Amino acid sequence: MPAAMSPKKAAHWNARFEQARAAGAKGPEEFFRAWLDLVKVSALQKVSRTGDHTTFNQLSAELERLYRDHCQ
């Protein structure tokens, strides 16, 4: 099981999500941007830690598929 996020990192991401929530009409877009940033940073950190690009490659492929299927 992955290690829990450090208190400093948790505070950073909580602040990002709170900023998104406070963005009013742009809140959903800002929240999604923050969430995608969290996912991308987490995947890159895992690659740095393990040297295994599998997770990042799978994430990239899945995001591309979602974009193709739902956003174009």
GROMACS .gro file of N, CA, C and O in nm:
model
  288
    1MET      N    1   0.085  -0.117   0.000
    1MET     CA    2   0.000   0.000   0.000
    1MET      C    3   0.090   0.124   0.000
    1MET      O    4   0.188   0.130   0.073
    2PRO      N    5   0.057   0.226  -0.082
    2PRO     CA    6   0.140   0.346  -0.089
    2PRO      C    7   0.141   0.421   0.044
    2PRO      O    8   0.045   0.417   0.120
    3ALA      N    9   0.250   0.490   0.066
    3ALA     CA   10   0.262   0.571   0.188
    3ALA      C   11   0.166   0.688   0.181
    3ALA      O   12   0.134   0.738   0.073
    4ALA      N   13   0.121   0.731   0.296
    4ALA     CA   14   0.031   0.846   0.302
    4ALA      C   15   0.107   0.973   0.263
    4ALA      O   16   0.229   0.980   0.274
    5MET      N   17   0.035   1.071   0.218
    5MET     CA   18   0.093   1.198   0.180
    5MET      C   19   0.143   1.270   0.306
    5MET      O   20   0.079   1.264   0.410
    6SER      N   21   0.256   1.336   0.294
    6SER     CA   22   0.310   1.410   0.408
    6SER      C   23   0.215   1.524   0.445
    6SER      O   24   0.138   1.571   0.360
    7PRO      N   25   0.218   1.569   0.570
    7PRO     CA   26   0.132   1.681   0.610
    7PRO      C   27   0.154   1.806   0.524
    7PRO      O   28   0.059   1.876   0.491
    8LYS      N   29   0.279   1.832   0.487
    8LYS     CA   30   0.308   1.950   0.405
    8LYS      C   31   0.243   1.937   0.267
    8LYS      O   32   0.181   2.032   0.217
    9LYS      N   33   0.255   1.819   0.205
    9LYS     CA   34   0.193   1.797   0.074
    9LYS      C   35   0.041   1.801   0.085
    9LYS      O   36  -0.027   1.857  -0.001
   10ALA      N   37  -0.012   1.740   0.190
   10ALA     CA   38  -0.157   1.741   0.208
   10ALA      C   39  -0.209   1.884   0.223
   10ALA      O   40  -0.311   1.920   0.165
   11ALA      N   41  -0.136   1.966   0.297
   11ALA     CA   42  -0.176   2.106   0.314
   11ALA      C   43  -0.173   2.179   0.181
   11ALA      O   44  -0.263   2.259   0.150
   12HIS      N   45  -0.070   2.152   0.101
   12HIS     CA   46  -0.060   2.216  -0.031
   12HIS      C   47  -0.181   2.182  -0.118
   12HIS      O   48  -0.245   2.269  -0.176
   13TRP      N   49  -0.212   2.051  -0.128
   13TRP     CA   50  -0.323   2.010  -0.214
   13TRP      C   51  -0.457   2.053  -0.158
   13TRP      O   52  -0.547   2.092  -0.233
   14ASN      N   53  -0.473   2.052  -0.026
   14ASN     CA   54  -0.598   2.101   0.033
   14ASN      C   55  -0.617   2.249   0.000
   14ASN      O   56  -0.729   2.292  -0.030
   15ALA      N   57  -0.508   2.326   0.006
   15ALA     CA   58  -0.517   2.468  -0.029
   15ALA      C   59  -0.557   2.485  -0.175
   15ALA      O   60  -0.639   2.572  -0.209
   16ARG      N   61  -0.498   2.404  -0.264
   16ARG     CA   62  -0.534   2.413  -0.406
   16ARG      C   63  -0.682   2.383  -0.427
   16ARG      O   64  -0.751   2.451  -0.503
   17PHE      N   65  -0.733   2.280  -0.358
   17PHE     CA   66  -0.874   2.246  -0.374
   17PHE      C   67  -0.965   2.353  -0.313
   17PHE      O   68  -1.071   2.383  -0.366
   18GLU      N   69  -0.924   2.414  -0.203
   18GLU     CA   70  -1.002   2.522  -0.143
   18GLU      C   71  -1.005   2.643  -0.234
   18GLU      O   72  -1.109   2.708  -0.247
   19GLN      N   73  -0.893   2.675  -0.298
   19GLN     CA   74  -0.890   2.787  -0.393
   19GLN      C   75  -0.986   2.759  -0.508
   19GLN      O   76  -1.057   2.848  -0.554
   20ALA      N   77  -0.987   2.636  -0.554
   20ALA     CA   78  -1.078   2.599  -0.664
   20ALA      C   79  -1.223   2.614  -0.620
   20ALA      O   80  -1.306   2.666  -0.693
   21ARG      N   81  -1.252   2.569  -0.498
   21ARG     CA   82  -1.389   2.578  -0.447
   21ARG      C   83  -1.434   2.723  -0.438
   21ARG      O   84  -1.549   2.757  -0.465
   22ALA      N   85  -1.342   2.811  -0.405
   22ALA     CA   86  -1.375   2.953  -0.387
   22ALA      C   87  -1.379   3.029  -0.520
   22ALA      O   88  -1.410   3.148  -0.521
   23ALA      N   89  -1.353   2.963  -0.630
   23ALA     CA   90  -1.344   3.030  -0.759
   23ALA      C   91  -1.480   3.062  -0.820
   23ALA      O   92  -1.486   3.109  -0.933
   24GLY      N   93  -1.587   3.035  -0.751
   24GLY     CA   94  -1.720   3.068  -0.802
   24GLY      C   95  -1.757   2.986  -0.923
   24GLY      O   96  -1.748   2.864  -0.923
   25ALA      N   97  -1.797   3.056  -1.030
   25ALA     CA   98  -1.843   2.988  -1.151
   25ALA      C   99  -1.733   2.905  -1.216
   25ALA      O  100  -1.760   2.805  -1.281
   26LYS      N  101  -1.609   2.945  -1.197
   26LYS     CA  102  -1.498   2.869  -1.254
   26LYS      C  103  -1.451   2.758  -1.160
   26LYS      O  104  -1.355   2.688  -1.189
   27GLY      N  105  -1.519   2.741  -1.049
   27GLY     CA  106  -1.480   2.642  -0.949
   27GLY      C  107  -1.463   2.501  -1.003
   27GLY      O  108  -1.360   2.438  -0.979
   28PRO      N  109  -1.561   2.448  -1.076
   28PRO     CA  110  -1.546   2.311  -1.126
   28PRO      C  111  -1.424   2.294  -1.217
   28PRO      O  112  -1.350   2.197  -1.207
   29GLU      N  113  -1.400   2.392  -1.304
   29GLU     CA  114  -1.283   2.384  -1.392
   29GLU      C  115  -1.154   2.391  -1.311
   29GLU      O  116  -1.061   2.314  -1.335
   30GLU      N  117  -1.147   2.480  -1.215
   30GLU     CA  118  -1.027   2.494  -1.133
   30GLU      C  119  -1.005   2.370  -1.046
   30GLU      O  120  -0.892   2.327  -1.026
   31PHE      N  121  -1.113   2.313  -0.995
   31PHE     CA  122  -1.101   2.190  -0.915
   31PHE      C  123  -1.043   2.078  -1.001
   31PHE      O  124  -0.954   2.006  -0.959
   32PHE      N  125  -1.095   2.065  -1.124
   32PHE     CA  126  -1.047   1.958  -1.211
   32PHE      C  127  -0.901   1.979  -1.248
   32PHE      O  128  -0.824   1.884  -1.256
   33ARG      N  129  -0.861   2.105  -1.270
   33ARG     CA  130  -0.720   2.133  -1.298
   33ARG      C  131  -0.632   2.091  -1.181
   33ARG      O  132  -0.527   2.029  -1.200
   34ALA      N  133  -0.673   2.124  -1.060
   34ALA     CA  134  -0.597   2.088  -0.940
   34ALA      C  135  -0.590   1.936  -0.926
   34ALA      O  136  -0.485   1.880  -0.896
   35TRP      N  137  -0.702   1.869  -0.951
   35TRP     CA  138  -0.705   1.724  -0.940
   35TRP      C  139  -0.612   1.659  -1.042
   35TRP      O  140  -0.535   1.568  -1.010
   36LEU      N  141  -0.616   1.706  -1.168
   36LEU     CA  142  -0.527   1.652  -1.270
   36LEU      C  143  -0.380   1.678  -1.235
   36LEU      O  144  -0.295   1.592  -1.257
   37ASP      N  145  -0.352   1.796  -1.181
   37ASP     CA  146  -0.215   1.825  -1.138
   37ASP      C  147  -0.170   1.726  -1.030
   37ASP      O  148  -0.058   1.675  -1.035
   38LEU      N  149  -0.256   1.697  -0.934
   38LEU     CA  150  -0.224   1.601  -0.829
   38LEU      C  151  -0.194   1.464  -0.888
   38LEU      O  152  -0.094   1.400  -0.854
   39VAL      N  153  -0.276   1.419  -0.981
   39VAL     CA  154  -0.257   1.288  -1.044
   39VAL      C  155  -0.126   1.285  -1.123
   39VAL      O  156  -0.047   1.191  -1.110
   40LYS      N  157  -0.101   1.389  -1.202
   40LYS     CA  158   0.022   1.392  -1.283
   40LYS      C  159   0.146   1.398  -1.195
   40LYS      O  160   0.243   1.325  -1.220
   41VAL      N  161   0.146   1.483  -1.095
   41VAL     CA  162   0.262   1.495  -1.006
   41VAL      C  163   0.285   1.363  -0.932
   41VAL      O  164   0.399   1.318  -0.920
   42SER      N  165   0.180   1.300  -0.886
   42SER     CA  166   0.194   1.173  -0.816
   42SER      C  167   0.255   1.067  -0.906
   42SER      O  168   0.343   0.991  -0.864
   43ALA      N  169   0.211   1.061  -1.032
   43ALA     CA  170   0.266   0.964  -1.126
   43ALA      C  171   0.413   0.993  -1.155
   43ALA      O  172   0.496   0.902  -1.158
   44LEU      N  173   0.448   1.119  -1.174
   44LEU     CA  174   0.588   1.155  -1.199
   44LEU      C  175   0.676   1.124  -1.079
   44LEU      O  176   0.789   1.078  -1.094
   45GLN      N  177   0.625   1.148  -0.959
   45GLN     CA  178   0.702   1.117  -0.838
   45GLN      C  179   0.724   0.967  -0.826
   45GLN      O  180   0.831   0.923  -0.783
   46LYS      N  181   0.624   0.888  -0.864
   46LYS     CA  182   0.640   0.743  -0.858
   46LYS      C  183   0.748   0.697  -0.956
   46LYS      O  184   0.831   0.611  -0.924
   47VAL      N  185   0.751   0.757  -1.076
   47VAL     CA  186   0.856   0.724  -1.173
   47VAL      C  187   0.993   0.760  -1.115
   47VAL      O  188   1.087   0.681  -1.124
   48SER      N  189   1.003   0.877  -1.054
   48SER     CA  190   1.131   0.919  -0.995
   48SER      C  191   1.176   0.824  -0.884
   48SER      O  192   1.294   0.792  -0.872
   49ARG      N  193   1.079   0.780  -0.805
   49ARG     CA  194   1.108   0.691  -0.692
   49ARG      C  195   1.147   0.552  -0.737
   49ARG      O  196   1.239   0.491  -0.684
   50THR      N  197   1.076   0.498  -0.835
   50THR     CA  198   1.091   0.357  -0.871
   50THR      C  199   1.169   0.334  -1.001
   50THR      O  200   1.219   0.224  -1.022
   51GLY      N  201   1.172   0.436  -1.086
   51GLY     CA  202   1.234   0.418  -1.218
   51GLY      C  203   1.144   0.344  -1.315
   51GLY      O  204   1.180   0.322  -1.430
   52ASP      N  205   1.025   0.305  -1.271
   52ASP     CA  206   0.930   0.231  -1.354
   52ASP      C  207   0.832   0.329  -1.418
   52ASP      O  208   0.756   0.396  -1.349
   53HIS      N  209   0.833   0.336  -1.550
   53HIS     CA  210   0.748   0.429  -1.623
   53HIS      C  211   0.609   0.372  -1.652
   53HIS      O  212   0.526   0.440  -1.711
   54THR      N  213   0.582   0.250  -1.610
   54THR     CA  214   0.456   0.183  -1.643
   54THR      C  215   0.335   0.263  -1.596
   54THR      O  216   0.241   0.285  -1.674
   55THR      N  217   0.335   0.307  -1.471
   55THR     CA  218   0.220   0.382  -1.418
   55THR      C  219   0.197   0.508  -1.498
   55THR      O  220   0.084   0.540  -1.537
   56PHE      N  221   0.304   0.584  -1.524
   56PHE     CA  222   0.290   0.709  -1.599
   56PHE      C  223   0.239   0.682  -1.740
   56PHE      O  224   0.150   0.752  -1.789
   57ASN      N  225   0.293   0.578  -1.805
   57ASN     CA  226   0.249   0.546  -1.941
   57ASN      C  227   0.102   0.504  -1.944
   57ASN      O  228   0.027   0.543  -2.033
   58GLN      N  229   0.060   0.424  -1.846
   58GLN     CA  230  -0.080   0.382  -1.838
   58GLN      C  231  -0.170   0.502  -1.812
   58GLN      O  232  -0.278   0.513  -1.872
   59LEU      N  233  -0.129   0.589  -1.723
   59LEU     CA  234  -0.207   0.709  -1.693
   59LEU      C  235  -0.220   0.795  -1.818
   59LEU      O  236  -0.329   0.841  -1.851
   60SER      N  237  -0.110   0.817  -1.888
   60SER     CA  238  -0.114   0.897  -2.010
   60SER      C  239  -0.208   0.838  -2.113
   60SER      O  240  -0.287   0.909  -2.175
   61ALA      N  241  -0.200   0.707  -2.132
   61ALA     CA  242  -0.287   0.640  -2.229
   61ALA      C  243  -0.435   0.653  -2.189
   61ALA      O  244  -0.521   0.677  -2.274
   62GLU      N  245  -0.463   0.637  -2.060
   62GLU     CA  246  -0.602   0.646  -2.014
   62GLU      C  247  -0.656   0.788  -2.028
   62GLU      O  248  -0.770   0.808  -2.071
   63LEU      N  249  -0.574   0.888  -1.996
   63LEU     CA  250  -0.618   1.027  -2.012
   63LEU      C  251  -0.642   1.059  -2.159
   63LEU      O  252  -0.738   1.127  -2.194
   64GLU      N  253  -0.556   1.008  -2.246
   64GLU     CA  254  -0.575   1.029  -2.390
   64GLU      C  255  -0.705   0.964  -2.437
   64GLU      O  256  -0.781   1.023  -2.513
   65ARG      N  257  -0.732   0.842  -2.389
   65ARG     CA  258  -0.856   0.773  -2.427
   65ARG      C  259  -0.977   0.851  -2.379
   65ARG      O  260  -1.074   0.870  -2.454
   66LEU      N  261  -0.974   0.899  -2.256
   66LEU     CA  262  -1.086   0.977  -2.203
   66LEU      C  263  -1.108   1.105  -2.284
   66LEU      O  264  -1.222   1.140  -2.314
   67TYR      N  265  -1.000   1.169  -2.319
   67TYR     CA  266  -1.011   1.290  -2.400
   67TYR      C  267  -1.075   1.260  -2.534
   67TYR      O  268  -1.168   1.327  -2.576
   68ARG      N  269  -1.024   1.156  -2.601
   68ARG     CA  270  -1.077   1.117  -2.732
   68ARG      C  271  -1.225   1.080  -2.724
   68ARG      O  272  -1.305   1.122  -2.805
   69ASP      N  273  -1.260   1.001  -2.622
   69ASP     CA  274  -1.398   0.950  -2.612
   69ASP      C  275  -1.498   1.054  -2.564
   69ASP      O  276  -1.616   1.046  -2.598
   70HIS      N  277  -1.455   1.149  -2.483
   70HIS     CA  278  -1.552   1.236  -2.417
   70HIS      C  279  -1.535   1.386  -2.443
   70HIS      O  280  -1.626   1.463  -2.413
   71CYS      N  281  -1.421   1.427  -2.497
   71CYS     CA  282  -1.396   1.571  -2.508
   71CYS      C  283  -1.382   1.621  -2.650
   71CYS      O  284  -1.376   1.742  -2.672
   72GLN      N  285  -1.375   1.532  -2.746
   72GLN     CA  286  -1.361   1.578  -2.884
   72GLN      C  287  -1.494   1.582  -2.954
   72GLN      O  288  -1.584   1.513  -2.926
   0.00000   0.00000   0.00000
